[in-house]
GROMACS .gro file of C-alpha atoms in nm:
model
  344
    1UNK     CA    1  -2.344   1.964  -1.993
    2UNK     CA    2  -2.541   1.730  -1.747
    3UNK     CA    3  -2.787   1.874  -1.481
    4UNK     CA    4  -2.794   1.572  -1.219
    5UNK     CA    5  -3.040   1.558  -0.948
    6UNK     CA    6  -2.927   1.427  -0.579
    7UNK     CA    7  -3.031   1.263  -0.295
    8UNK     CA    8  -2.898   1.204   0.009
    9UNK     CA    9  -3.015   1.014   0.335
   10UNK     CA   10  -2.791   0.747   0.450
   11UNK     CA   11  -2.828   0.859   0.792
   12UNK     CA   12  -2.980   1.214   1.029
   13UNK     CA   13  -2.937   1.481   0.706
   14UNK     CA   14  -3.254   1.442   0.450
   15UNK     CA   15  -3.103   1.670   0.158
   16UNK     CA   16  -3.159   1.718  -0.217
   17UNK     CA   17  -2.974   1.931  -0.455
   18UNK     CA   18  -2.914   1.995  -0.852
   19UNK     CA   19  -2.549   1.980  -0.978
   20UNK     CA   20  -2.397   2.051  -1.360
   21UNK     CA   21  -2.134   1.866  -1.455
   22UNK     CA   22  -1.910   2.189  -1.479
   23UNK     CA   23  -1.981   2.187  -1.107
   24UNK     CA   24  -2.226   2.464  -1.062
   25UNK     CA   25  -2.460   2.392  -0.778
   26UNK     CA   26  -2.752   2.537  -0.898
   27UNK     CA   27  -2.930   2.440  -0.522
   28UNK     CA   28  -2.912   2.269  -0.251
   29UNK     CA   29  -3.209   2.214   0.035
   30UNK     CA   30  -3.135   2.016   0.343
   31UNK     CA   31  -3.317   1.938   0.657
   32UNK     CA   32  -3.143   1.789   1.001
   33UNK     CA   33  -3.296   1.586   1.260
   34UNK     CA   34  -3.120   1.737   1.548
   35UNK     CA   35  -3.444   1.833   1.767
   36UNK     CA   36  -3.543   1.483   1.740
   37UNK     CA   37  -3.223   1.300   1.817
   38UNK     CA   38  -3.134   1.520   2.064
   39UNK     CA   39  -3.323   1.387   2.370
   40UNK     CA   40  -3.163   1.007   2.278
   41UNK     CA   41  -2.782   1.158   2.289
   42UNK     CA   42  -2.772   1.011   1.915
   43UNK     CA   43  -2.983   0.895   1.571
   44UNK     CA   44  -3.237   0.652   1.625
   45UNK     CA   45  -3.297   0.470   1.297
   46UNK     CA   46  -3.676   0.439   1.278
   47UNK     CA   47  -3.708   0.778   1.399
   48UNK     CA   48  -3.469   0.921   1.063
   49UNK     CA   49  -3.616   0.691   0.813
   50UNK     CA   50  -3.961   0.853   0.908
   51UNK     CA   51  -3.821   1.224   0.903
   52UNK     CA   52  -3.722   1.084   0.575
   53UNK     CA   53  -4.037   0.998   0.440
   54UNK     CA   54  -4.185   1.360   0.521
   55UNK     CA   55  -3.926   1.601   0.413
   56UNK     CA   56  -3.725   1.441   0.155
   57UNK     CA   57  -4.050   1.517  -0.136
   58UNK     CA   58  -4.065   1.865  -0.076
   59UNK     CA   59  -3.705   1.913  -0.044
   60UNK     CA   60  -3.680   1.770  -0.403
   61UNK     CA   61  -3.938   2.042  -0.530
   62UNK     CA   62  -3.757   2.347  -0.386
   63UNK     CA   63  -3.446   2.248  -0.506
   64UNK     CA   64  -3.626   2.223  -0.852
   65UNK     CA   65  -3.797   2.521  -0.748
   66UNK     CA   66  -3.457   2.733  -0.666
   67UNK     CA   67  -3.313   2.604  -0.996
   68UNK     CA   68  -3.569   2.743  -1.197
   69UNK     CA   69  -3.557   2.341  -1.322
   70UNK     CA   70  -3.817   2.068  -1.377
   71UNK     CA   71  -3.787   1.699  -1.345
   72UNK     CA   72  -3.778   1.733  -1.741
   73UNK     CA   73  -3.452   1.913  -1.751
   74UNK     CA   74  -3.280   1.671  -1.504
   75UNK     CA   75  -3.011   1.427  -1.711
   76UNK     CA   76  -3.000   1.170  -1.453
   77UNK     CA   77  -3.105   1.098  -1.056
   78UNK     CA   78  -2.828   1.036  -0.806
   79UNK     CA   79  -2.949   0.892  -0.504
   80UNK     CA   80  -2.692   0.722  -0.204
   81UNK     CA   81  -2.768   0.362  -0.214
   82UNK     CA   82  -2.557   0.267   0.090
   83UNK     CA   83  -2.409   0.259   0.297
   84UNK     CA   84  -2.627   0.372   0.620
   85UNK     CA   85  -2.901   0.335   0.807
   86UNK     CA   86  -3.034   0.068   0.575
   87UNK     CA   87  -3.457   0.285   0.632
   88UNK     CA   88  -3.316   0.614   0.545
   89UNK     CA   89  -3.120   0.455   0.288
   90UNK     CA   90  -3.404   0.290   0.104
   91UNK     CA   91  -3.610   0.579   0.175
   92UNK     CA   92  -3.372   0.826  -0.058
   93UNK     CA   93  -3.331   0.523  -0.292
   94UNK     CA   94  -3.711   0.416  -0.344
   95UNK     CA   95  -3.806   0.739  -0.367
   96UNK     CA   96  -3.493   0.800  -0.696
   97UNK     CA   97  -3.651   0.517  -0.802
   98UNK     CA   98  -3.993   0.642  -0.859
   99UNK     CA   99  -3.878   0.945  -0.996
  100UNK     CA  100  -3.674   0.827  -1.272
  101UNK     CA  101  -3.969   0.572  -1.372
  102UNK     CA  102  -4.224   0.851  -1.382
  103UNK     CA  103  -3.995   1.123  -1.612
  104UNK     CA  104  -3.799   0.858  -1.794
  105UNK     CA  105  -3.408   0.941  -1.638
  106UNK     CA  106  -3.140   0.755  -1.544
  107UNK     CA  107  -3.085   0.643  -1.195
  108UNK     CA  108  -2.752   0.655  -1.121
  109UNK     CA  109  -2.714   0.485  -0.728
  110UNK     CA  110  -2.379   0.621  -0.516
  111UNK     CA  111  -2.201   0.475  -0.274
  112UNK     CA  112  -2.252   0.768   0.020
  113UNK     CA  113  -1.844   0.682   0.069
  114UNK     CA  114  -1.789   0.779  -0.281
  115UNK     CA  115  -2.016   1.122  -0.219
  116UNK     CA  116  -1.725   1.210   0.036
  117UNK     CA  117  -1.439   1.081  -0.193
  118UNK     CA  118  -1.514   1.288  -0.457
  119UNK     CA  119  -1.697   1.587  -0.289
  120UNK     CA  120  -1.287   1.772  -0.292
  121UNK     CA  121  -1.315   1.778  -0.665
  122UNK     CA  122  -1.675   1.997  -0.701
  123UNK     CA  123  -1.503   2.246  -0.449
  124UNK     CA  124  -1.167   2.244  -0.649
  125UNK     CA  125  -1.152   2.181  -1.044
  126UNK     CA  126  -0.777   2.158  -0.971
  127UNK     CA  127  -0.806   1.861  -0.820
  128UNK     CA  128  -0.712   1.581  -1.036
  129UNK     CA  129  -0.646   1.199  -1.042
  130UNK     CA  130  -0.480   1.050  -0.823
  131UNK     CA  131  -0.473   1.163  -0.470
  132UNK     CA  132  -0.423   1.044  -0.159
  133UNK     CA  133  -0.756   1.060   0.064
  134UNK     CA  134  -0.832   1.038   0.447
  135UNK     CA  135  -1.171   0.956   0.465
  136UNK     CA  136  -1.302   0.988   0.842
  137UNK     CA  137  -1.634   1.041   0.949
  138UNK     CA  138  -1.914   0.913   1.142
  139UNK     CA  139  -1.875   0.554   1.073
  140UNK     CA  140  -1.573   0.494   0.840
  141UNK     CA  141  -1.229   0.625   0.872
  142UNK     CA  142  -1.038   0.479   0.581
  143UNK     CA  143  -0.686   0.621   0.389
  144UNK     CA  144  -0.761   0.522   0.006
  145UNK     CA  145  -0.581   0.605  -0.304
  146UNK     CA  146  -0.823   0.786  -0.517
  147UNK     CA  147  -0.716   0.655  -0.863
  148UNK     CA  148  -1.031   0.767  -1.068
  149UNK     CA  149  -1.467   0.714  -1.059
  150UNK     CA  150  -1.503   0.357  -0.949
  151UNK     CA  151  -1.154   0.303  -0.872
  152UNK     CA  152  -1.053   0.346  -0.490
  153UNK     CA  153  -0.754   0.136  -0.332
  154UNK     CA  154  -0.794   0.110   0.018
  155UNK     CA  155  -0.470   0.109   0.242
  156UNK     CA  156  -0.595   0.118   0.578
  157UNK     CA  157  -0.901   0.116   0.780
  158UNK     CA  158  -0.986   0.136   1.154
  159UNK     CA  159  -0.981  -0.222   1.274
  160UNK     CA  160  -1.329  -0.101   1.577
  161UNK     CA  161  -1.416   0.235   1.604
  162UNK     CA  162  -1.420   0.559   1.404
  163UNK     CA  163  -1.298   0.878   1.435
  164UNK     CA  164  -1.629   0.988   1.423
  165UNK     CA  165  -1.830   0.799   1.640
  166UNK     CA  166  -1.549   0.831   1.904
  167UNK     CA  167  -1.622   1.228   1.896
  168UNK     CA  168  -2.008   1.097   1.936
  169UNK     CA  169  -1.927   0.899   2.214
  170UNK     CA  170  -1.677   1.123   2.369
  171UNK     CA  171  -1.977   1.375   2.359
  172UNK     CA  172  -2.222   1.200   2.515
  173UNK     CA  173  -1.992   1.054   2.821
  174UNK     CA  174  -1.919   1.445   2.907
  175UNK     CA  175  -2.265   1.549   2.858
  176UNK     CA  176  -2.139   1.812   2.606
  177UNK     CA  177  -2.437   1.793   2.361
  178UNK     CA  178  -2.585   1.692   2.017
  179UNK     CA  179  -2.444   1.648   1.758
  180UNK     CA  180  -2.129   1.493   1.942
  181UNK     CA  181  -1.859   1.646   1.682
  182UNK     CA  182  -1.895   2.021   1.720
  183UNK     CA  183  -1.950   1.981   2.093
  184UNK     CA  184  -1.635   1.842   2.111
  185UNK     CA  185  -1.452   2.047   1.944
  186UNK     CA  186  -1.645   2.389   2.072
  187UNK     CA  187  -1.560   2.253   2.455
  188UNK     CA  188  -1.224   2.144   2.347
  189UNK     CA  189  -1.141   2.549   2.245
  190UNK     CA  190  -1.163   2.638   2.616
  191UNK     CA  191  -0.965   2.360   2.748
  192UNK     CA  192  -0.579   2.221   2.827
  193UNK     CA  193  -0.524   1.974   2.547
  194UNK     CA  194  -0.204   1.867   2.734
  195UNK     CA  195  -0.419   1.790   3.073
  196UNK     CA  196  -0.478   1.484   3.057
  197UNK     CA  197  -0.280   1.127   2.978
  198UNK     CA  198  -0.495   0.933   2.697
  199UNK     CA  199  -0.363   0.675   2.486
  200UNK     CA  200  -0.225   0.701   2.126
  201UNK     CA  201  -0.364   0.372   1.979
  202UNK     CA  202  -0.143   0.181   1.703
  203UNK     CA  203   0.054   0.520   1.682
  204UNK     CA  204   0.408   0.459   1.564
  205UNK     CA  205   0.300   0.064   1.442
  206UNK     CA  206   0.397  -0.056   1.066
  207UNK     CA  207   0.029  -0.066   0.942
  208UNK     CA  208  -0.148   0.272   0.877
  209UNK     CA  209  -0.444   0.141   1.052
  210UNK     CA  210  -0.642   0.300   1.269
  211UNK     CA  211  -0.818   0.227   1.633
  212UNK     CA  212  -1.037   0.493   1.849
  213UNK     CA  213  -1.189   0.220   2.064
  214UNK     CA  214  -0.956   0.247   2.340
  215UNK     CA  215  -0.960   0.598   2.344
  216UNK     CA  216  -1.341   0.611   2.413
  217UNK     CA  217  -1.220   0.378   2.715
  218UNK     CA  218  -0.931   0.572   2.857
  219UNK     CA  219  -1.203   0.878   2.837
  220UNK     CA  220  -1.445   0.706   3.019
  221UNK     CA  221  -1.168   0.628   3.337
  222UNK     CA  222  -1.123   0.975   3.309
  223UNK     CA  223  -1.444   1.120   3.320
  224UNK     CA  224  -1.561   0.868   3.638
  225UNK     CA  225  -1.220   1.000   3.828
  226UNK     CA  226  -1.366   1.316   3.874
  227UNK     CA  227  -1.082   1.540   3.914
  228UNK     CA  228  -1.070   1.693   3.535
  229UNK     CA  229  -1.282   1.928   3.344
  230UNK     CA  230  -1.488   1.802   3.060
  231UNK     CA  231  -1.315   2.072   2.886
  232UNK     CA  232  -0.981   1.938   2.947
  233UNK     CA  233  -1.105   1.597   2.869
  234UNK     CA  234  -1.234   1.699   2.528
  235UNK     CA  235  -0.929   1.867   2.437
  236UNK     CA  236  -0.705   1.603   2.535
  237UNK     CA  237  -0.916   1.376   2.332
  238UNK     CA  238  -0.898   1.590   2.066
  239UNK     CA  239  -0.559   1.627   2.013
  240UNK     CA  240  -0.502   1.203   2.084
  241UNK     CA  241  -0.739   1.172   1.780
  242UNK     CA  242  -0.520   1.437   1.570
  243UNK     CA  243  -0.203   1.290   1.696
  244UNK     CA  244  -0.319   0.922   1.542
  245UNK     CA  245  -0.477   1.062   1.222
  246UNK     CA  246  -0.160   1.239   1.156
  247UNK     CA  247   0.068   0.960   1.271
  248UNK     CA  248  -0.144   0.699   1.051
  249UNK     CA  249  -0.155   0.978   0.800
  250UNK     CA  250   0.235   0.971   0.739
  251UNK     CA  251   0.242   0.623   0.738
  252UNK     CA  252   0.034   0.597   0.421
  253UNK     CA  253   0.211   0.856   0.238
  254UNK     CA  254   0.525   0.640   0.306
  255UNK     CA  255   0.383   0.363   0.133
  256UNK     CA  256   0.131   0.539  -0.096
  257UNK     CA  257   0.460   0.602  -0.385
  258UNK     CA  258   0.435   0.950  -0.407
  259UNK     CA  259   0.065   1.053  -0.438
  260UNK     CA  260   0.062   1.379  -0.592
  261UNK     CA  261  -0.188   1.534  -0.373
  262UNK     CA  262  -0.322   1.486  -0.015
  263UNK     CA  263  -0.723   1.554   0.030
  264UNK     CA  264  -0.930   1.496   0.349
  265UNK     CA  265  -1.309   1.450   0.349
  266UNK     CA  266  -1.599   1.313   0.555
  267UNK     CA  267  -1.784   1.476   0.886
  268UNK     CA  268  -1.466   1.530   1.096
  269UNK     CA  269  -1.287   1.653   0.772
  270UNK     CA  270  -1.472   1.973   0.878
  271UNK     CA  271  -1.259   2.009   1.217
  272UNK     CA  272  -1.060   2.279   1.233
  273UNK     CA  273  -0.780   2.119   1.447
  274UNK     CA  274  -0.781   1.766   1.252
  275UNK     CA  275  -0.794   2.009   0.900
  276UNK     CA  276  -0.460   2.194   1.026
  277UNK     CA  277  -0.269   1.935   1.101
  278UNK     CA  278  -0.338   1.755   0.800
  279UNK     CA  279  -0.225   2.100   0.625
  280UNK     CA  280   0.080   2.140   0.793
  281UNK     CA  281   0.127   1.726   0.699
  282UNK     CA  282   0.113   1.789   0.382
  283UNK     CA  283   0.301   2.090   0.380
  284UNK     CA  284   0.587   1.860   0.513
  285UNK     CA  285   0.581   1.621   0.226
  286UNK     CA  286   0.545   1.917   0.000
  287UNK     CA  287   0.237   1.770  -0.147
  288UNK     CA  288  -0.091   1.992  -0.204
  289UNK     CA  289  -0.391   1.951   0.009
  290UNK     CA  290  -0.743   2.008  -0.043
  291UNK     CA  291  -1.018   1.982   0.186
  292UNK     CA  292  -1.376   2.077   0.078
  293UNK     CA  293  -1.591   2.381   0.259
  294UNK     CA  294  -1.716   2.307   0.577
  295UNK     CA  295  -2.058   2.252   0.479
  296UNK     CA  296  -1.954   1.994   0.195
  297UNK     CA  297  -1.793   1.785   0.464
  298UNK     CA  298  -2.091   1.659   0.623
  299UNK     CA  299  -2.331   1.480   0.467
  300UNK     CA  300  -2.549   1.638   0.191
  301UNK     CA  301  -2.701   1.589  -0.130
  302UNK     CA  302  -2.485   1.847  -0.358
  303UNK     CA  303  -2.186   1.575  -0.295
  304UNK     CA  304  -2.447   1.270  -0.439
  305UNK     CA  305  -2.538   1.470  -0.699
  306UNK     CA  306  -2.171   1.556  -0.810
  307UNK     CA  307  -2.037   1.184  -0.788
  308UNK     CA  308  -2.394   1.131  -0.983
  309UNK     CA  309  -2.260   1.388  -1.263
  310UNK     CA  310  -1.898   1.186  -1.250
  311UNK     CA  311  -2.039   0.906  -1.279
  312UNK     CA  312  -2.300   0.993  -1.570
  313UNK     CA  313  -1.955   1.139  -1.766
  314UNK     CA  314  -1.816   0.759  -1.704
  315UNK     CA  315  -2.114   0.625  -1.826
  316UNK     CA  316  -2.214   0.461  -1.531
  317UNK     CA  317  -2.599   0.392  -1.497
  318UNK     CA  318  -2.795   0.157  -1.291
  319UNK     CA  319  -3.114  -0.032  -1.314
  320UNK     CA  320  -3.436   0.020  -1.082
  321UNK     CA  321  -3.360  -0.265  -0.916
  322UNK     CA  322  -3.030  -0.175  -0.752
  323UNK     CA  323  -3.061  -0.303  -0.437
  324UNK     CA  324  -3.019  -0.039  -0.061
  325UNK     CA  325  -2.727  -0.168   0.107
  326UNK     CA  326  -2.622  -0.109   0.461
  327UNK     CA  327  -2.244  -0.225   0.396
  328UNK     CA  328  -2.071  -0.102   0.064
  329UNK     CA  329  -1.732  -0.094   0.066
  330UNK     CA  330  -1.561   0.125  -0.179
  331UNK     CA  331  -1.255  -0.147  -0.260
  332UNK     CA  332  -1.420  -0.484  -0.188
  333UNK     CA  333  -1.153  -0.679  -0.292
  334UNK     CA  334  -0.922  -0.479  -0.030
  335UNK     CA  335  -0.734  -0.722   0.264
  336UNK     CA  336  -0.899  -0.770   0.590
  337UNK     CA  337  -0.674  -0.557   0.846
  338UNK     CA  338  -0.536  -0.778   1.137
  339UNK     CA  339  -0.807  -0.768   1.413
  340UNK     CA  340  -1.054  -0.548   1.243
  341UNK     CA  341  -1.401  -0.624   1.347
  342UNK     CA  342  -1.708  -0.675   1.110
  343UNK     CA  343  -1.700  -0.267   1.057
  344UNK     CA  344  -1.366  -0.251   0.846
   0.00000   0.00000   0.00000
């Protein structure tokens, strides 16, 4: 049974945990950056990568520490190679790097998108191959067929914006806080999500793709027209951004043949609102769904480290010079969507 240390910081989350390939997380440390972010109404890069750079050592030694574990007993290093914020990323990575030259491991370098894909399957050993998977977070929202390690068929993307970063936004134009997501949806609990008239964009089309940029628009007219509540507005915008994900949703079951499962996973997986509505989705097309705990949603290390130990199983090992990559799609060879911009 492998013991895989992880590494994660692709963007504002320096983390580092120990994972067995029966899926026992033995620990997990983490460290957010939300004090220092907090004044800019976002992450600034330079300002992560050196957070980065101070915490990420000693997080690695208490998670050894908790584990009762050395760098000796480790089986491999799992460290997100991309995609990010290309200094945090290389941070995590260099720093994987070093340690499997000095005790002699494997580095085994995940794609951060693939840390979300597969983080369902440590929180459920049910969970098997295939499954249908929204992926939506901070910057990707993507519907892929989950067909096994390494093998990810993407069906849609969002052709601008994602879910995600149009909760950021959303945040920030309503003054509601940092981080943007849980702001939202906190405000969004006291307010009328019927209140106000935003968009639905692509809802209804043929394609399962996705678009959020308009929506950031529509809740910046309504915002500067000064007769709703912020609360209002975030709970309109709120339920516009459940209405497409469900919409887009159903479109790729339609066309997905009959995936035996539907799973959600990524930051704004851990919604409540977006998590029930995928629930009752898939209740509808009598498929199972599966959603990991809250805490696995956003980003962490226990999620590297477990597509680290799926990987290991496949045999899948890298060499120190794997390059940090800002971009990394998880299905390069996956259609352009009509319109997308250089982010899909």
């Amino acid at each position: 049974m492998s013991l895989i240390l992880g590494i994660e910081s692709s963007c504002d989350e320096t983390a580092a945990a120990l994972v067995t390939g029966d899926r026992a997380i033995l620990a997990h440390r983490l460290a957010g950056q939300e004090e220092a972010h907090r004044p800019y109404g976002g992450v600034v890069p330079e300002i992560a990568a050196r957070a980065h750079v101070e915490m990420l050592m000693p997080l690695v030694e208490s998670a050894l520490d908790d584990a009762g574990a050395t760098l000796s007993d480790v089986d491999a290093i799992a460290a997100t190679a991309g995609p990010g914020l290309i200094g945090g990323v290389m941070v995590g990575l260099v720093t994987a790097k070093a340690l499997a030259m000095a005790a002699g491991k494997p580095l085994i370098a995940v794609n951060h998108l693939e840390g979300h894909a597969l983080s369902p399957r440590l929180a459920d050993p049910a969970l098997a191959y295939p499954y249908l998977l929204l992926l939506v977070s901070g910057g990707h929202c993507q519907l892929l067929l989950v067909e096994g390690v390494g093998a990810y068929r993407r069906l849609a993307t969002t052709i601008d914006d994602a879910a995600g970063e149009a909760f950021d936004k959303t945040a920030k134009l309503l003054d509601l806080g940092f981080p943007g997501g849980p702001a939202v949806e906190k405000a969004a609990m006291r307010g009328d999500p019927r209140a106000v008239k935003l968009p639905r964009p692509l809802v209804g089309t043929t394609e399962p793709h996705f678009s959020f940029a308009g929506l950031k628009s529509a809740v910046l007219r309504a915002r500067d027209a000064g007769i709703h509540r912020p609360e209002d507005i975030a709970a309109s915008f709120q339920q516009a951004v459940v209405d497409c994900l469900i919409d887009r949703t159903r479109r790729a079951i339609d066309r997905a043949d009959g995936a035996p499962a539907l799973v959600v996973a990524g930051g704004v997986a851990a919604n409540r609102a977006v998590r029930g509505a995928l629930e009752v989705l898939a209740a509808e097309h009598g498929l199972p769904f599966a959603a990991p705990p809250l805490w696995l949603c956003t980003d962490n290390a226990a999620m590297i480290a477990w597509a680290g130990a799926e990987r290991f199983a496949a045999g899948h090992v890298d060499p120190l010079d794997v390059p940090a990559r800002a971009r990394w799609p998880l299905d390069p060879d996956a259609e352009k969507a009509r319109g997308a911009g250089v982010k899909a």
